[in-house]
mmCIF file of C-alpha atoms in Angstrom:
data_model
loop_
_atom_site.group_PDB
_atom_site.id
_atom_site.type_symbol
_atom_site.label_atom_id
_atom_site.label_comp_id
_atom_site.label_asym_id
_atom_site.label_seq_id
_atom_site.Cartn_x
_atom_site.Cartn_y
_atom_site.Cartn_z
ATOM 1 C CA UNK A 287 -17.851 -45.082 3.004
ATOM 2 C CA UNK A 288 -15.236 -47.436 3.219
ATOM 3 C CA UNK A 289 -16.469 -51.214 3.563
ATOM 4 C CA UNK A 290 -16.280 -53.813 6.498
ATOM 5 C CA UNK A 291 -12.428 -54.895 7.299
ATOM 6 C CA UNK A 292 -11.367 -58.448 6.179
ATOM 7 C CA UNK A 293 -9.264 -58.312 8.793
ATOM 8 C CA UNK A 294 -11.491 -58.626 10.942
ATOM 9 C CA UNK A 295 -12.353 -62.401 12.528
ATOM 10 C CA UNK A 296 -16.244 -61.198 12.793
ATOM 11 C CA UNK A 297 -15.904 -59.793 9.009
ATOM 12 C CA UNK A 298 -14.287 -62.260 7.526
ATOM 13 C CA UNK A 299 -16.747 -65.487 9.637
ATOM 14 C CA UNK A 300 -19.953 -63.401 7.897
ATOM 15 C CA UNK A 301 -18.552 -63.660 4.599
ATOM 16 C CA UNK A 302 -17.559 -67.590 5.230
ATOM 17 C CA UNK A 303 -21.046 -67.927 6.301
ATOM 18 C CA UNK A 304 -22.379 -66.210 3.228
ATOM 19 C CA UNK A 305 -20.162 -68.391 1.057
ATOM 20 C CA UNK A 306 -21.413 -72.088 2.703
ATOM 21 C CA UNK A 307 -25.104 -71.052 1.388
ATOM 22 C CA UNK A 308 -23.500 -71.469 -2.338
ATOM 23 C CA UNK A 309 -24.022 -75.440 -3.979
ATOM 24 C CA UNK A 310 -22.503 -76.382 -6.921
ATOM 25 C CA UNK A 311 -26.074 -76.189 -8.244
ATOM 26 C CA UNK A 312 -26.905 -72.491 -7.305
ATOM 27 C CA UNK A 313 -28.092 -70.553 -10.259
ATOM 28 C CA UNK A 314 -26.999 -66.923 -10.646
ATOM 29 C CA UNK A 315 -29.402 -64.214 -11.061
ATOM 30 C CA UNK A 316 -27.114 -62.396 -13.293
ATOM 31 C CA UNK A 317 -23.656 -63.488 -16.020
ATOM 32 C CA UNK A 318 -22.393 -66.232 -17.096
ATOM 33 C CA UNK A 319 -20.546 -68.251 -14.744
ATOM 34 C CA UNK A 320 -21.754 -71.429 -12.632
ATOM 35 C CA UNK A 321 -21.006 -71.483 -8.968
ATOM 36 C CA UNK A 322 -17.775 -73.847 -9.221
ATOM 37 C CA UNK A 323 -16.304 -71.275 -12.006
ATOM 38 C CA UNK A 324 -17.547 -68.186 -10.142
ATOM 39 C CA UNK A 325 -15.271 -69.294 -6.911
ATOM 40 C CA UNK A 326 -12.544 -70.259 -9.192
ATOM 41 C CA UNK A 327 -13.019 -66.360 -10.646
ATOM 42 C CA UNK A 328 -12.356 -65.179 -6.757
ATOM 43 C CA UNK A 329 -9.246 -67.178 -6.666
ATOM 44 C CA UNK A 330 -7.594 -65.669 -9.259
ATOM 45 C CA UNK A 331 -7.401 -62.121 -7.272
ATOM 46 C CA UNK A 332 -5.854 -63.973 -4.245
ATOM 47 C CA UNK A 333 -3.238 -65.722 -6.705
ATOM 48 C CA UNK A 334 -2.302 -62.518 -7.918
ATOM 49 C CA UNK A 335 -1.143 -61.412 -4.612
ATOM 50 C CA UNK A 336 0.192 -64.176 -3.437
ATOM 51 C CA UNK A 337 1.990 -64.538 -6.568
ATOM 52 C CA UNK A 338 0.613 -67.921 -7.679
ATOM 53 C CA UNK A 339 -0.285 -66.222 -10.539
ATOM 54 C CA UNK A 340 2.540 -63.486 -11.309
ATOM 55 C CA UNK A 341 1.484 -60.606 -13.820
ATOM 56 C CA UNK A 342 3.675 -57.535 -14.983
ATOM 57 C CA UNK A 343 2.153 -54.709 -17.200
ATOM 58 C CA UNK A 344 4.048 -52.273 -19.078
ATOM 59 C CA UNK A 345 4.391 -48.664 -18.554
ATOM 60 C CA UNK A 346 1.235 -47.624 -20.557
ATOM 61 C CA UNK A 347 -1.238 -50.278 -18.956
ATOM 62 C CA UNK A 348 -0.465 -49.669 -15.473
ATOM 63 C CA UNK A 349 -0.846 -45.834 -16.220
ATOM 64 C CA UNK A 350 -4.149 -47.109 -17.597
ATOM 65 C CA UNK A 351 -5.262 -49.124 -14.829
ATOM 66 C CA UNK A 352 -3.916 -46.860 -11.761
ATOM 67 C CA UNK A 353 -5.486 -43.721 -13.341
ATOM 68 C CA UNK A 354 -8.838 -45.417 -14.436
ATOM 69 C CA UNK A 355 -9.676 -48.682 -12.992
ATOM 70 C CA UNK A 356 -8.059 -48.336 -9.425
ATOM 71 C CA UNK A 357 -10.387 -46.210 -7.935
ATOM 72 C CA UNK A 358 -13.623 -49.047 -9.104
ATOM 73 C CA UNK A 359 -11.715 -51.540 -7.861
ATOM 74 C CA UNK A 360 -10.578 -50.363 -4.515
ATOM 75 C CA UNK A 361 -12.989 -47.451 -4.076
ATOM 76 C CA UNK A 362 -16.530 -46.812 -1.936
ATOM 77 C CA UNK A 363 -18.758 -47.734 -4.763
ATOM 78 C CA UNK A 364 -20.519 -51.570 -6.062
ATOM 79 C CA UNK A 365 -19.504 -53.231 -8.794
ATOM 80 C CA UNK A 366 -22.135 -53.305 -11.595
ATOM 81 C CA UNK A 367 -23.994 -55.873 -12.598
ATOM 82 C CA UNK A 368 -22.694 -57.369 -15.844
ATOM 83 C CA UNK A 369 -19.182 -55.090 -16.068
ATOM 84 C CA UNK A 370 -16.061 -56.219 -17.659
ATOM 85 C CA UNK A 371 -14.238 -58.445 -16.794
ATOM 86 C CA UNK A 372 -10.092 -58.309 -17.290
ATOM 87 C CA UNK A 373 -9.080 -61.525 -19.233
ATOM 88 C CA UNK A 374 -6.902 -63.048 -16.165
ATOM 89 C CA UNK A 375 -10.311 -63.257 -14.419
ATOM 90 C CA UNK A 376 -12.243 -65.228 -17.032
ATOM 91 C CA UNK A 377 -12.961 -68.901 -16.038
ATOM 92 C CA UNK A 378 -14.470 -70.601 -18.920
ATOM 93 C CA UNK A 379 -13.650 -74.003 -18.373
ATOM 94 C CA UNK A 380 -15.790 -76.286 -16.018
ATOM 95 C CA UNK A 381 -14.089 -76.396 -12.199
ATOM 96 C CA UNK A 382 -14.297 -78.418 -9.108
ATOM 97 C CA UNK A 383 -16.811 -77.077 -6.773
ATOM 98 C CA UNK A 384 -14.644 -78.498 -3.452
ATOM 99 C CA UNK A 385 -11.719 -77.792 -4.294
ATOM 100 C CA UNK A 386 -12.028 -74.018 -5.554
ATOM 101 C CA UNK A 387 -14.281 -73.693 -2.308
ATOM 102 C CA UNK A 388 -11.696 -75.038 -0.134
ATOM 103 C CA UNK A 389 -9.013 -72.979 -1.845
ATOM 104 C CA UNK A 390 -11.178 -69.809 -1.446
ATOM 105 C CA UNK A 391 -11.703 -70.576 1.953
ATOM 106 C CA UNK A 392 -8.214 -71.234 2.514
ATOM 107 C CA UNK A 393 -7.037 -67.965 1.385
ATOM 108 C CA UNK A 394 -9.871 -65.730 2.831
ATOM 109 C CA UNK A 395 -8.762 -66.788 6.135
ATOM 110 C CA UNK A 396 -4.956 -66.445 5.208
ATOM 111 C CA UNK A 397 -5.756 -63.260 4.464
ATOM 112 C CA UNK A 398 -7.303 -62.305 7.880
ATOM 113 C CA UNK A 399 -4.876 -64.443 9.525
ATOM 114 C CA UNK A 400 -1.768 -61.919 7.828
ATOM 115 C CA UNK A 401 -3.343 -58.800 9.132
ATOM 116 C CA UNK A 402 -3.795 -55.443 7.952
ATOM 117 C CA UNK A 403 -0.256 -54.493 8.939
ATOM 118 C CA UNK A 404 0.820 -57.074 6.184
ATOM 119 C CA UNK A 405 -0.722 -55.374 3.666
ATOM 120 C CA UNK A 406 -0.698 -51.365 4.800
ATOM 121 C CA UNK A 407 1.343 -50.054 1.413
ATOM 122 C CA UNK A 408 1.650 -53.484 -0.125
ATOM 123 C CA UNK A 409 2.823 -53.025 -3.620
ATOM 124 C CA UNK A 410 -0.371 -54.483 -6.000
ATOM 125 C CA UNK A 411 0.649 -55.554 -9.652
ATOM 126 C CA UNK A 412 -2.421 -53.627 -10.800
ATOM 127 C CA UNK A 413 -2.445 -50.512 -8.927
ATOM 128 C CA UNK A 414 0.825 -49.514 -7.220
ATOM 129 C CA UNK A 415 0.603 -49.034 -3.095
ATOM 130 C CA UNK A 416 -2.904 -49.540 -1.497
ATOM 131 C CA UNK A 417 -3.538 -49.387 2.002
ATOM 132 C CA UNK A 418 -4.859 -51.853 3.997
ATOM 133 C CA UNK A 419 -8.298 -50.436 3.924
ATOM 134 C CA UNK A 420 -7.794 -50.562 -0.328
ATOM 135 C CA UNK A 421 -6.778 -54.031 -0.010
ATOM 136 C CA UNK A 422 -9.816 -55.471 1.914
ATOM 137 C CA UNK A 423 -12.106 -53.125 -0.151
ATOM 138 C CA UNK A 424 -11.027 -55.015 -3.131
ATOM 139 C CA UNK A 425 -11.969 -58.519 -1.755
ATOM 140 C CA UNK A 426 -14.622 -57.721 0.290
ATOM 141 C CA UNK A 427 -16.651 -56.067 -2.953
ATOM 142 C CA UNK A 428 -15.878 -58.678 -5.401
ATOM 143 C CA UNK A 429 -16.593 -61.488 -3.063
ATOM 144 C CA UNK A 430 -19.656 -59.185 -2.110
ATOM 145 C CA UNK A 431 -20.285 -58.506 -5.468
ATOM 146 C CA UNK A 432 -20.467 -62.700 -6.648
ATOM 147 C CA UNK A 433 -22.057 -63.765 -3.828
ATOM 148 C CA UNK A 434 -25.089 -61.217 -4.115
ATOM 149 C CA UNK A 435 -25.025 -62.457 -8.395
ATOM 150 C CA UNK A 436 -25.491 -66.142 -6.649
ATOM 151 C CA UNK A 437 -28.117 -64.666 -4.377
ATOM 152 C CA UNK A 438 -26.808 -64.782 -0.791
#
């Protein structure tokens, strides 16, 4: 079942909506993270590919994560509750609420705005090619995935 489209103006104004219900104050249900370091977490996928934030693996590690974390990632089923987390993702230090809100913002609707032709076999760092149906999956759970940990 492949998830809703970022792409998508309707799609991507739900999860906008979803994310203005978050404070700075909101209290997960589940982890570690506070709200401000939870949105600063979602940034950190959109740096990657737009190369704020440039990463390189060697030979054995993207064998590793193309053969056995691609398919989680980009694939039909949740995230868990709790999982791993890679350490590029980890956001331990204390954030600005408004300003990683307005950056996440920013680059959900860049995203949309670019449009799946932008991203149909887009190289990713992680996992080689995706299509553009891979890429949105990818967003669309993990922003799924934190917002439903922060209860909306």
């Amino acid at each position: 079942m492949p998830y809703p489209l970022l792409f998508d103006p309707a799609v991507t104004q739900e999860m906008l909506d979803r994310l203005e219900k978050i404070q700075p104050d909101t209290v997960p249900q589940w982890g570690k993270m506070n709200a401000p370091q939870m949105l600063a977490h979602l940034n950190v996928a959109y740096d990657i590919t737009y190369g704020k934030v440039p990463i390189k693996y060697n030979a054995v590690m993207r064998f590793f994560l193309r053969k056995f974390v691609k398919a989680m990632v980009v694939g039909d089923k949740p995230y868990p509750r709790n999982g791993r987390t890679a350490p590029i993702f980890k956001v331990e230090d204390e954030r600005d609420f408004a300003v990683e809100k307005e950056k996440l913002v920013t680059y959900i609707q860049r995203f949309q705005q670019d449009g799946a032709a932008a991203f149909e076999g887009q190289e990713s760092p992680s996992f080689g090619k995706l299509t553009a149906q891979e890429w949105s999956n990818q967003f669309w759970k993990h922003m799924d995935h934190h917002l439903r940990q922060f209860g909306v």
